[in-house]
Short mmCIF file of C-alpha atoms and ligand atoms in Angstrom, two decimals:
data_model
loop_
_atom_site.label_atom_id
_atom_site.label_comp_id
_atom_site.label_asym_id
_atom_site.label_seq_id
_atom_site.Cartn_x
_atom_site.Cartn_y
_atom_site.Cartn_z
CA UNK J 166 87.76 112.62 115.66
CA UNK J 167 89.84 113.49 112.57
CA UNK J 168 87.74 113.25 109.39
CA UNK J 169 88.31 111.30 106.19
CA UNK J 170 87.07 112.73 102.94
CA UNK J 171 86.95 110.93 99.57
CA UNK J 172 87.39 112.69 96.23
CA UNK J 173 86.04 110.72 93.27
CA UNK J 174 85.67 111.64 89.62
CA UNK J 175 86.50 110.58 86.07
CA UNK J 176 90.09 110.97 84.88
CA UNK J 177 90.85 114.62 84.25
CA UNK J 178 87.85 115.87 86.24
CA UNK J 179 90.17 118.12 88.23
CA UNK J 180 90.64 116.09 91.41
CA UNK J 181 94.32 117.01 91.87
CA UNK J 182 93.67 120.63 90.91
CA UNK J 183 91.02 120.89 93.63
CA UNK J 184 93.04 119.32 96.41
CA UNK J 185 95.03 122.47 97.29
CA UNK J 186 91.83 124.28 98.26
CA UNK J 187 90.40 121.34 100.18
CA UNK J 188 93.59 120.59 102.13
CA UNK J 189 93.86 124.19 103.24
CA UNK J 190 90.16 124.73 103.96
CA UNK J 191 89.60 121.49 105.90
CA UNK J 192 93.19 120.99 107.19
CA UNK J 193 93.69 117.52 105.75
CA UNK J 194 96.65 115.46 104.56
CA UNK J 195 96.37 114.10 101.02
CA UNK J 196 96.66 110.48 99.96
CA UNK J 197 96.59 110.27 96.14
CA UNK J 198 97.09 106.73 94.87
CA UNK J 199 97.84 107.86 91.30
CA UNK J 200 100.71 110.09 92.44
CA UNK J 201 102.00 107.47 94.87
CA UNK J 202 102.06 104.96 92.01
CA UNK J 203 103.92 107.35 89.68
CA UNK J 204 106.51 107.94 92.44
CA UNK J 205 106.96 104.17 92.90
CA UNK J 206 107.27 103.71 89.13
CA UNK J 207 109.82 106.54 88.83
CA UNK J 208 111.84 105.09 91.72
CA UNK J 209 111.81 101.64 90.08
CA UNK J 210 110.64 99.84 93.24
CA UNK J 211 109.21 96.31 93.04
CA UNK J 212 105.71 97.75 93.59
CA UNK J 213 106.33 100.37 90.89
CA UNK J 214 107.53 97.78 88.37
CA UNK J 215 104.46 95.64 89.04
CA UNK J 216 102.09 98.64 88.83
CA UNK J 217 103.53 100.15 85.63
CA UNK J 218 101.99 97.57 83.32
CA UNK J 219 98.49 98.50 84.58
CA UNK J 220 98.96 102.29 84.61
CA UNK J 221 100.40 102.36 81.07
CA UNK J 222 97.29 100.70 79.63
CA UNK J 223 94.79 102.65 81.75
CA UNK J 224 93.68 99.68 83.85
CA UNK J 225 93.20 99.66 87.61
CA UNK J 226 96.32 98.47 89.41
CA UNK J 227 95.81 95.09 91.13
CA UNK J 228 93.99 95.39 94.46
CA UNK J 229 96.78 93.72 96.45
CA UNK J 230 99.30 96.40 95.40
CA UNK J 231 96.88 99.23 96.11
CA UNK J 232 95.98 97.78 99.54
CA UNK J 233 99.69 97.77 100.40
CA UNK J 234 100.15 101.36 99.22
CA UNK J 235 97.08 102.67 101.02
CA UNK J 236 97.83 101.04 104.35
CA UNK J 237 101.45 102.26 104.31
CA UNK J 238 100.35 105.84 103.46
CA UNK J 239 97.67 105.99 106.14
CA UNK J 240 100.01 104.47 108.74
CA UNK J 241 102.42 107.35 108.11
CA UNK J 242 99.80 110.02 108.91
CA UNK J 243 99.47 111.06 112.58
CA UNK J 244 96.34 109.62 114.19
CA UNK J 245 94.98 113.08 115.05
CA UNK J 246 95.10 114.30 111.42
CA UNK J 247 92.28 114.11 108.89
CA UNK J 248 92.84 112.68 105.40
CA UNK J 249 91.75 113.49 101.86
CA UNK J 250 91.67 110.39 99.67
CA UNK J 251 92.21 111.57 96.09
CA UNK J 252 91.29 108.94 93.49
CA UNK J 253 90.67 106.21 96.03
CA UNK J 254 88.59 104.01 96.30
CA UNK J 255 88.02 102.99 92.66
CA UNK J 256 86.13 99.70 93.03
CA UNK J 257 84.02 97.78 95.54
CA UNK J 258 87.00 95.93 97.02
CA UNK J 259 88.82 99.21 97.74
CA UNK J 260 85.68 100.74 99.27
CA UNK J 261 85.41 97.73 101.60
CA UNK J 262 89.10 97.99 102.54
CA UNK J 263 88.70 101.71 103.19
CA UNK J 264 85.75 101.12 105.54
CA UNK J 265 87.81 98.57 107.50
CA UNK J 266 90.95 100.73 107.65
CA UNK J 267 89.04 103.83 108.74
CA UNK J 268 87.21 101.85 111.43
CA UNK J 269 90.61 100.63 112.65
CA UNK J 270 92.16 104.12 112.72
CA UNK J 271 89.06 105.73 114.29
CA UNK J 272 88.49 108.17 111.42
CA UNK J 273 84.85 108.52 110.30
CA UNK J 274 84.19 108.93 106.58
CA UNK J 275 82.55 112.39 106.64
CA UNK J 276 81.81 112.92 102.94
CA UNK J 277 82.41 111.68 99.42
CA UNK J 278 82.82 114.47 96.90
CA UNK J 279 82.13 113.33 93.32
CA UNK J 280 83.21 115.58 90.45
CA UNK J 281 80.89 115.39 87.46
CA UNK J 282 82.34 116.07 83.99
CA UNK J 283 81.12 115.08 80.49
CA UNK J 284 83.35 112.64 78.57
CA UNK J 285 84.08 115.17 75.81
CA UNK J 286 85.61 117.60 78.34
CA UNK J 287 87.64 114.76 79.92
CA UNK J 288 89.12 113.99 76.51
CA UNK J 289 89.81 117.69 75.81
CA UNK J 290 91.56 118.27 79.16
CA UNK J 291 93.63 115.09 79.20
CA UNK J 292 94.34 114.96 75.46
CA UNK J 293 95.93 118.41 75.70
CA UNK J 294 97.60 118.05 79.09
CA UNK J 295 101.38 118.37 79.10
CA UNK J 296 103.92 118.72 81.87
CA UNK J 297 106.62 121.35 81.35
CA UNK J 298 109.81 119.49 82.25
CA UNK J 299 113.43 120.53 82.29
CA UNK J 300 112.88 124.08 83.53
CA UNK J 301 112.77 123.90 87.32
CA UNK J 302 109.85 122.24 89.11
CA UNK J 303 107.53 120.56 86.56
CA UNK J 304 104.22 122.35 85.94
CA UNK J 305 101.08 121.47 84.01
CA UNK J 306 99.84 123.24 80.87
CA UNK J 307 97.37 122.67 78.03
CA UNK J 308 98.59 122.56 74.43
CA UNK J 309 95.87 125.05 73.40
CA UNK J 310 97.42 127.62 75.75
CA UNK J 311 100.03 129.02 73.34
CA UNK J 312 101.36 131.50 75.91
CA UNK J 313 102.05 128.71 78.43
CA UNK J 314 103.74 126.55 75.79
CA UNK J 315 105.93 129.51 74.79
CA UNK J 316 106.77 130.22 78.46
CA UNK J 317 107.82 126.62 78.95
CA UNK J 318 110.06 126.60 75.87
CA UNK J 319 111.54 130.03 76.65
CA UNK J 320 112.60 128.71 80.06
CA UNK J 321 114.39 125.81 78.34
CA UNK J 322 111.66 123.27 79.15
CA UNK J 323 109.77 120.75 77.01
CA UNK J 324 106.01 120.04 77.20
CA UNK J 325 105.81 116.27 77.83
CA UNK J 326 102.67 114.13 77.59
CA UNK J 327 101.92 111.71 80.45
CA UNK J 328 102.19 108.15 79.10
CA UNK J 329 98.57 107.40 80.06
CA UNK J 330 97.23 110.57 78.40
CA UNK J 331 97.45 109.06 74.90
CA UNK J 332 93.94 108.97 73.28
CA UNK J 333 93.44 105.17 73.44
CA UNK J 334 94.51 105.07 77.09
CA UNK J 335 92.26 108.02 78.02
CA UNK J 336 89.30 106.13 76.51
CA UNK J 337 90.24 103.03 78.53
CA UNK J 338 90.60 105.02 81.79
CA UNK J 339 87.21 106.59 81.19
CA UNK J 340 85.58 103.23 80.50
CA UNK J 341 87.14 101.78 83.66
CA UNK J 342 85.83 104.73 85.66
CA UNK J 343 82.28 104.33 84.33
CA UNK J 344 82.29 100.53 84.87
CA UNK J 345 84.12 100.14 88.19
CA UNK J 346 84.24 103.44 90.08
CA UNK J 347 81.04 105.29 89.24
CA UNK J 348 78.83 102.51 90.70
CA UNK J 349 80.34 103.36 94.12
CA UNK J 350 78.34 106.58 94.04
CA UNK J 351 75.16 104.55 94.65
CA UNK J 352 76.70 103.08 97.81
CA UNK J 353 77.79 106.47 99.14
CA UNK J 354 74.49 108.12 98.20
CA UNK J 355 72.64 105.44 100.18
CA UNK J 356 74.94 106.13 103.16
CA UNK J 357 74.05 109.83 102.97
CA UNK J 358 77.71 110.77 102.31
CA UNK J 359 77.62 111.77 98.63
CA UNK J 360 78.02 115.36 97.41
CA UNK J 361 78.07 115.74 93.61
CA UNK J 362 79.70 118.84 92.15
CA UNK J 363 79.63 120.11 88.57
CA UNK J 364 83.31 120.14 87.47
CA UNK J 365 82.83 122.29 84.35
CA UNK J 366 84.00 125.91 84.36
CA UNK J 367 87.15 127.46 85.73
CA UNK J 368 89.08 125.77 88.59
CA UNK J 369 88.13 128.59 91.00
CA UNK J 370 84.42 128.10 90.26
CA UNK J 371 84.70 124.35 90.83
CA UNK J 372 86.56 124.97 94.11
CA UNK J 373 83.83 127.34 95.33
CA UNK J 374 81.12 124.77 94.54
CA UNK J 375 83.11 122.00 96.23
CA UNK J 376 83.74 123.95 99.44
CA UNK J 377 80.06 124.91 99.62
CA UNK J 378 78.98 121.29 99.12
CA UNK J 379 81.37 120.03 101.79
CA UNK J 380 80.65 122.79 104.30
CA UNK J 381 77.09 121.51 104.47
CA UNK J 382 78.46 118.00 105.21
CA UNK J 383 80.57 119.03 108.24
P1 LIG G 507 95.47 109.17 88.64
O1 LIG G 507 96.74 109.88 88.56
O2 LIG G 507 94.71 109.22 89.90
O3 LIG G 507 94.64 109.64 87.40
P2 LIG G 507 93.13 109.97 87.19
O4 LIG G 507 92.17 109.64 88.26
O5 LIG G 507 92.85 109.35 85.87
O6 LIG G 507 93.14 111.50 87.24
P3 LIG G 507 94.10 112.57 86.64
O7 LIG G 507 95.26 112.73 87.55
O8 LIG G 507 94.42 112.38 85.19
O9 LIG G 507 93.09 113.77 86.68
P4 LIG G 507 92.49 114.61 87.89
O10 LIG G 507 91.04 114.31 88.08
O11 LIG G 507 93.37 114.59 89.09
O12 LIG G 507 92.53 116.01 87.18
P5 LIG G 507 93.67 117.12 87.23
O13 LIG G 507 93.43 118.02 88.38
O14 LIG G 507 95.01 116.47 87.08
O15 LIG G 507 95.66 107.62 88.29
C1 LIG G 507 96.45 107.22 87.18
C2 LIG G 507 96.43 105.71 87.07
O16 LIG G 507 96.95 105.11 88.28
C3 LIG G 507 95.04 105.08 86.91
O17 LIG G 507 94.62 105.06 85.56
C4 LIG G 507 95.32 103.65 87.43
O18 LIG G 507 96.02 102.89 86.50
C5 LIG G 507 96.25 103.91 88.60
N1 LIG G 507 95.53 104.11 89.86
C6 LIG G 507 95.46 105.26 90.60
N2 LIG G 507 94.74 105.07 91.71
C7 LIG G 507 94.34 103.77 91.69
C8 LIG G 507 93.56 102.97 92.58
N3 LIG G 507 93.02 103.48 93.69
N4 LIG G 507 93.34 101.69 92.23
C9 LIG G 507 93.89 101.15 91.11
N5 LIG G 507 94.63 101.85 90.24
C10 LIG G 507 94.86 103.15 90.53
O19 LIG G 507 93.28 117.91 85.91
C11 LIG G 507 93.44 117.32 84.64
C12 LIG G 507 93.80 118.42 83.63
O20 LIG G 507 92.72 119.34 83.51
C13 LIG G 507 95.03 119.25 84.06
O21 LIG G 507 95.74 119.59 82.93
C14 LIG G 507 94.41 120.48 84.74
O22 LIG G 507 95.23 121.61 84.65
C15 LIG G 507 93.11 120.65 83.93
N6 LIG G 507 92.01 121.18 84.73
C16 LIG G 507 91.68 120.87 86.01
N7 LIG G 507 90.57 121.54 86.40
C17 LIG G 507 90.19 122.29 85.30
C18 LIG G 507 89.11 123.17 85.06
N8 LIG G 507 88.20 123.44 85.99
N9 LIG G 507 89.02 123.73 83.83
C19 LIG G 507 89.93 123.47 82.86
N10 LIG G 507 91.00 122.63 83.04
C20 LIG G 507 91.11 122.05 84.24
#
């Protein structure tokens, strides 16, 4: 049966950065609610307009909207393909919905990978994150990386901050994670599904730790 894997972690823990490795290594298709929401917002759909007010202030988007988004995304994935859920579930309601949907689609939840990162490093990573826009495909850089900033500008691009990476919104996202999402770890630990990985250090080191933790869960 095709597996389902959940990737959980505070904002900026490196979930998206890690997905390339995991998708390739475990041959999964990614469902990332944050990216799906940004695409809906950019396209100006009704769902996007309703979600924007939550995303901009760092709150969780209303469960009804997320349920809709998740079901539509999973329906579009072939039944014989495994999925990587990036940044979903984020509260008890979503974890319950996920259990029901996976039961329905016949995909067992094989593991929950939780990235662990101190708050100070979350603030450093997100506070300095910029997207180089206007010079081909957008790419991510950190403001402390002078060479990357120069490369972006030399190519005619501009480093742009994500609207929800402003300091007050980062603090809110972090508080929401600690209050609503982190408690899910207890549930998944009790189910024997949880693998916690230290998300400090270089992306390649984190990826090595994550693959090792998940290999033992297969
Ligand atoms: P979402 O886009 O999912 O944001 P997030 O979970 O806050 O995570 P980020 O995308 O900011 O960080 P990440 O962990 O993916 O790290 P990344 O790899 O990018 O959600 C945004 C909003 O949408 C939410 O606040 C909420 O409003 C809404 N939402 C989404 N899903 C929802 C749901 N299920 N229910 C309700 N609402 C929902 O890395 C971050 C930075 O660090 C990058 O610059 C990267 O280059 C850098 N970096 C990564 N790894 C390393 C490393 N090892 N060392 C140094 N730098 C690193």
